Every structure is written in structure tokens, then in C-alpha cells.
C-alpha positions as a Python dict, from the first residue, in 0.01 Angstrom:
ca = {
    (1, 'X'): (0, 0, 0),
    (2, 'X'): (256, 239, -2),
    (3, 'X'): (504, 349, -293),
    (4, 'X'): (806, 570, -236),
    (5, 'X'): (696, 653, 125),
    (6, 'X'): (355, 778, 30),
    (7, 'X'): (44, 570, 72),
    (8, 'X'): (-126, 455, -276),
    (9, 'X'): (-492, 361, -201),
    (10, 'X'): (-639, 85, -361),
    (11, 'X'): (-970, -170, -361),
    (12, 'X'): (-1239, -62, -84),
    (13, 'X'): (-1054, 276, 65),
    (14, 'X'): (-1046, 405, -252),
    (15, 'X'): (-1455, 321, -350),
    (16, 'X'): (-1554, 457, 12),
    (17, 'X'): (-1335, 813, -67),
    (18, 'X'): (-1462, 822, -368),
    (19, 'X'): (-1855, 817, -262),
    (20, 'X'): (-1773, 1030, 15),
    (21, 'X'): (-1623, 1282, -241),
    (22, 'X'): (-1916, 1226, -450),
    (23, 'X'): (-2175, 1337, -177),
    (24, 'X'): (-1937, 1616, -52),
    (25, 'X'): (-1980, 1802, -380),
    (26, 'X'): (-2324, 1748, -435),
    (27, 'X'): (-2356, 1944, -91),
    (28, 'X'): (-2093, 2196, -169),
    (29, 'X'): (-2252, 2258, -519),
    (30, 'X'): (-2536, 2388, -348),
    (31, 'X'): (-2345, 2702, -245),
    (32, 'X'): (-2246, 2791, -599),
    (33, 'X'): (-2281, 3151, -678),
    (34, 'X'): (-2416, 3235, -348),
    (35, 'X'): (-2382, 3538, -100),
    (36, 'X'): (-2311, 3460, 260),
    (37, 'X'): (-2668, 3631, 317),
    (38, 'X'): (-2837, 3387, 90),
    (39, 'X'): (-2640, 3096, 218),
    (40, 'X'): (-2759, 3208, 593),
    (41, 'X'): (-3127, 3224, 475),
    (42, 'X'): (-3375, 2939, 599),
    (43, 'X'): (-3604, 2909, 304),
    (44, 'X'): (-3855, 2657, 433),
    (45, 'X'): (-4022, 2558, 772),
    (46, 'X'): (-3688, 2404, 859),
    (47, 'X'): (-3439, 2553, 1083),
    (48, 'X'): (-3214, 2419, 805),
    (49, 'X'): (-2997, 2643, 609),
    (50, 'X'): (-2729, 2599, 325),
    (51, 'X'): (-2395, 2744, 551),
    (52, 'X'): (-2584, 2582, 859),
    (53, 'X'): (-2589, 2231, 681),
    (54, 'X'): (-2177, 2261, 583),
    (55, 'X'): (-2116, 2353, 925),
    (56, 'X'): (-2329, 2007, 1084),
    (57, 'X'): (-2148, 1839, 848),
    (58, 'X'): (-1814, 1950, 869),
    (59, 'X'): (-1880, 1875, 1236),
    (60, 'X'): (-2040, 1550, 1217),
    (61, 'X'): (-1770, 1465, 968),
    (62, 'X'): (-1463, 1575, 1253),
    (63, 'X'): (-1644, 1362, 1559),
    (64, 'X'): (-1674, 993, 1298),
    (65, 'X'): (-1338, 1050, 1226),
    (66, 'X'): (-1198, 1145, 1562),
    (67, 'X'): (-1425, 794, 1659),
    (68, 'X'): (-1254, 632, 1419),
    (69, 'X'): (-890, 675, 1611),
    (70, 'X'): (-999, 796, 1967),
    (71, 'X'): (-1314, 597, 2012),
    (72, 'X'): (-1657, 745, 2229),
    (73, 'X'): (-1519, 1054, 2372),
    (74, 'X'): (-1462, 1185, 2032),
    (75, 'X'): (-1847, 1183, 1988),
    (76, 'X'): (-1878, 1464, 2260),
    (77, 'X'): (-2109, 1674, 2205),
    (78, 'X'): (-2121, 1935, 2499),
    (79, 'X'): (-2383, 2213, 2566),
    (80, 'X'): (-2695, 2153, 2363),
    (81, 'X'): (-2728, 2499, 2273),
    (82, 'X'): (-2389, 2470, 2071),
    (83, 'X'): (-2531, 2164, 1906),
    (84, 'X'): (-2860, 2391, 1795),
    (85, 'X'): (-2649, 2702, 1652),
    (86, 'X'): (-2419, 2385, 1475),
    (87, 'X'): (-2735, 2389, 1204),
    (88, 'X'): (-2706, 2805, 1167),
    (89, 'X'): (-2459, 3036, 1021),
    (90, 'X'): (-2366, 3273, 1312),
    (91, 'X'): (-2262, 3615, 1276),
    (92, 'X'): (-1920, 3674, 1081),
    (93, 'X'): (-1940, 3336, 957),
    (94, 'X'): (-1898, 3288, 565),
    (95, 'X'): (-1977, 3043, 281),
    (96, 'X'): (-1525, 3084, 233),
    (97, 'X'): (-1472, 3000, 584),
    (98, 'X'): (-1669, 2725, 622),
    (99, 'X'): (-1611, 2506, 304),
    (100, 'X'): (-1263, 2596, 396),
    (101, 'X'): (-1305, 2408, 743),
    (102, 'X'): (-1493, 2177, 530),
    (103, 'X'): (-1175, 2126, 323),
    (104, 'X'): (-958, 2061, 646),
    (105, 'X'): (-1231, 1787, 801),
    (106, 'X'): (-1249, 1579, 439),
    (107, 'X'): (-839, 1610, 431),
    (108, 'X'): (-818, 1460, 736),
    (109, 'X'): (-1066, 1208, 737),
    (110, 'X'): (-890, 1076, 407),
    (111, 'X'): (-558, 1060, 609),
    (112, 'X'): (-695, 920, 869),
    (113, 'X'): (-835, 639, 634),
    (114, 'X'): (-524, 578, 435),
    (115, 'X'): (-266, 563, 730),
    (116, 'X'): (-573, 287, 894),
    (117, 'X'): (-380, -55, 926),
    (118, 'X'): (-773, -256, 865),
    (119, 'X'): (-1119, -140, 772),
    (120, 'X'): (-1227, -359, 1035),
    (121, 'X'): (-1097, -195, 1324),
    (122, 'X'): (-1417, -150, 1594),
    (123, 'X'): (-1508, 130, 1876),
    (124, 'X'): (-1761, 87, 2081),
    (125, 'X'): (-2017, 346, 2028),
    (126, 'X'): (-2089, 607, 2283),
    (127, 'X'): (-2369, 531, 2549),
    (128, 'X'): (-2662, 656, 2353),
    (129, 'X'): (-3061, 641, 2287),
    (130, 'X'): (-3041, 586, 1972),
    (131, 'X'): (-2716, 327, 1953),
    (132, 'X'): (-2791, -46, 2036),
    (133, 'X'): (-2632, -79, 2419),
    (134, 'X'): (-2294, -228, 2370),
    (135, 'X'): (-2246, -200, 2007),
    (136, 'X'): (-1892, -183, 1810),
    (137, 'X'): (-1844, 27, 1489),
    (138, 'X'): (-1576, -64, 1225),
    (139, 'X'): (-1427, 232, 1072),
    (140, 'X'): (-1581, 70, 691),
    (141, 'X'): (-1936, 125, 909),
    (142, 'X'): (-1794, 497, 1007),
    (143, 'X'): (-1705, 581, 648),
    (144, 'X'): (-2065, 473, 550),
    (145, 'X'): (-2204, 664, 799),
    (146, 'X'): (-2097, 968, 716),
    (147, 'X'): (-2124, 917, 329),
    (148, 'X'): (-2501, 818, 429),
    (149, 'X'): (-2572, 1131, 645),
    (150, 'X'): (-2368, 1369, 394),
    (151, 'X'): (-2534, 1230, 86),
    (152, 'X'): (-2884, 1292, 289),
    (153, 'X'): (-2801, 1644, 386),
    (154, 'X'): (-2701, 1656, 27),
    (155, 'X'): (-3056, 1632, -31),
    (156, 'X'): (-3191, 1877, 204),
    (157, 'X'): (-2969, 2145, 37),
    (158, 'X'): (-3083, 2045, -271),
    (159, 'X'): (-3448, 2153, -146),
    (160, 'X'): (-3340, 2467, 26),
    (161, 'X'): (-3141, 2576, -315),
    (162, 'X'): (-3449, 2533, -541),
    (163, 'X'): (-3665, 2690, -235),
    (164, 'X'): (-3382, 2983, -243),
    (165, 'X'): (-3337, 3067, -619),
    (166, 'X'): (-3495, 2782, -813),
    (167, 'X'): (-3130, 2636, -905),
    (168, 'X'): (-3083, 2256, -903),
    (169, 'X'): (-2792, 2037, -836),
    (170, 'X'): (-2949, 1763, -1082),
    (171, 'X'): (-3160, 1797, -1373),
}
């Protein structure tokens, strides 16, 4: 796997980057052409808005991959407040700034992946509602995670960007 000191991915790593890529620029192409104002704007009865959904992301994408390496206590999440204003652009913030964090979050999550000795490497999952008491996650379920919940907020900005300005990712 490696080739004159750098790491050459091949077989599964490379099909899992490559759909997470995939659903990271459907959601980034929702931005296109956009002002930080419009990017801010909720446009339906959701709370949801474009910048809002790259920042959830971008932070959802940091806590898998921190999982991935550190286990549970990378899936703090702290002060529920903080976890509501995760879903909003807050003042100062811009569409640059946050694809650029964006950036930094998919680098390392693709570093993380390639320097990973097995795929099937397991954490157990934090103690929560929603999680099956006791359960283990590979990293391969991680990466499909996130590809799952990126490629469904995908979605969701596809709606807001048609609600916004009538523009379409697809057809």
C-alpha cells in the first residue's frame, strides 16, 4: 500500500473516498454563486440552512473520524445549545470560511483512512438512545455513515437551493 513513502490507495478505501467525495460536492454545489446572506437564509419551515448544513457536516464529519482513532469521547457533544447554533450560520461566519473548514475535516478524514492498518478496526459506540447498548463500529461502518448522512443532507440542500433561487444540483 505504499510506494516511495507515500500511501497509494487501492480496492475498498479508494470506493468509500470516492462516494464520500461524490456526496461532498453534491452538498458543496449547493453554495455555488451564493452570497453569505443567501447561504444564511432558511427558506422553508426548517431551521435548516445551506452554511448551517456545511457547518453540521463538517462537524459530524470531525467527531466519525476522531471515533474512528480515539473511540466514544470523540463523539462529545457538549452544551446543547452549541449543538442547535451547529445547524445556523452565526454572525461573521462565511460560505469561504466554512467550506474551507470543510476542506480541512475531508483532508483529514482521508488521512486518517489511508494511514488505517484494517477497515475492520471496531469502537464501541458512545452510550446513547439511539445506539444499540454495547455496540462496536468498524471504521468501513464509520465511512458509511458519514457518506449516508452527507449524501442525505445533500438532499436537504438540494431543497433549500431550489426553495432559495430555483437552481438545481441535478436535472
Amino acid at each position: 500500500m505504499t510506494t516511495n513513502g507515500e500511501t497509494t490507495l487501492t480496492g475498498e478505501r479508494v470506493d468509500l473516498l470516492a462516494g464520500l467525495r461524490k456526496s461532498r460536492h453534491f452538498l458543496r454545489f449547493t453554495l455555488r454563486d451564493l452570497t453569505d446572506e443567501q447561504a444564511a437564509r432558511r427558506t422553508t419551515v426548517s431551521e435548516l440552512c445551506l452554511g448551517g448544513l456545511i457547518k453540521h457536516v463538517t462537524d459530524v464529519e470531525r467527531r466519525w473520524a476522531g471515533f474512528i482513532v480515539e473511540g466514544p469521547s470523540a463523539m462529545e457533544t457538549g452544551d446543547p445549545e452549541d449543538w442547535a447554533a451547529g445547524f445556523r450560520m452565526g454572525e461573521g461566519e462565511t460560505i469561504a470560511g466554512l467550506l474551507e473548514a470543510y476542506d480541512e475535516v475531508a483532508r483529514r478524514t482521508e488521512e486518517i483512512v489511508a494511514a488505517l492498518p484494517d477497515l475492520d478496526a471496531t469502537q464501541p459506540l458512545p452510550e446513547r438512545p439511539w445506539f444499540e447498548p454495547g455496540a462496536r463500529w468498524s471504521a468501513r461502518t464509520v465511512l458509511l455513515q458519514v457518506i449516508a448522512e452527507t449524501s442525505q443532507h445533500a438532499g436537504h440542500a438540494d431543497i433549500i437551493r431550489e426553495s432559495l433561487d430555483g437552481a438545481k444540483s441535478m436535472g
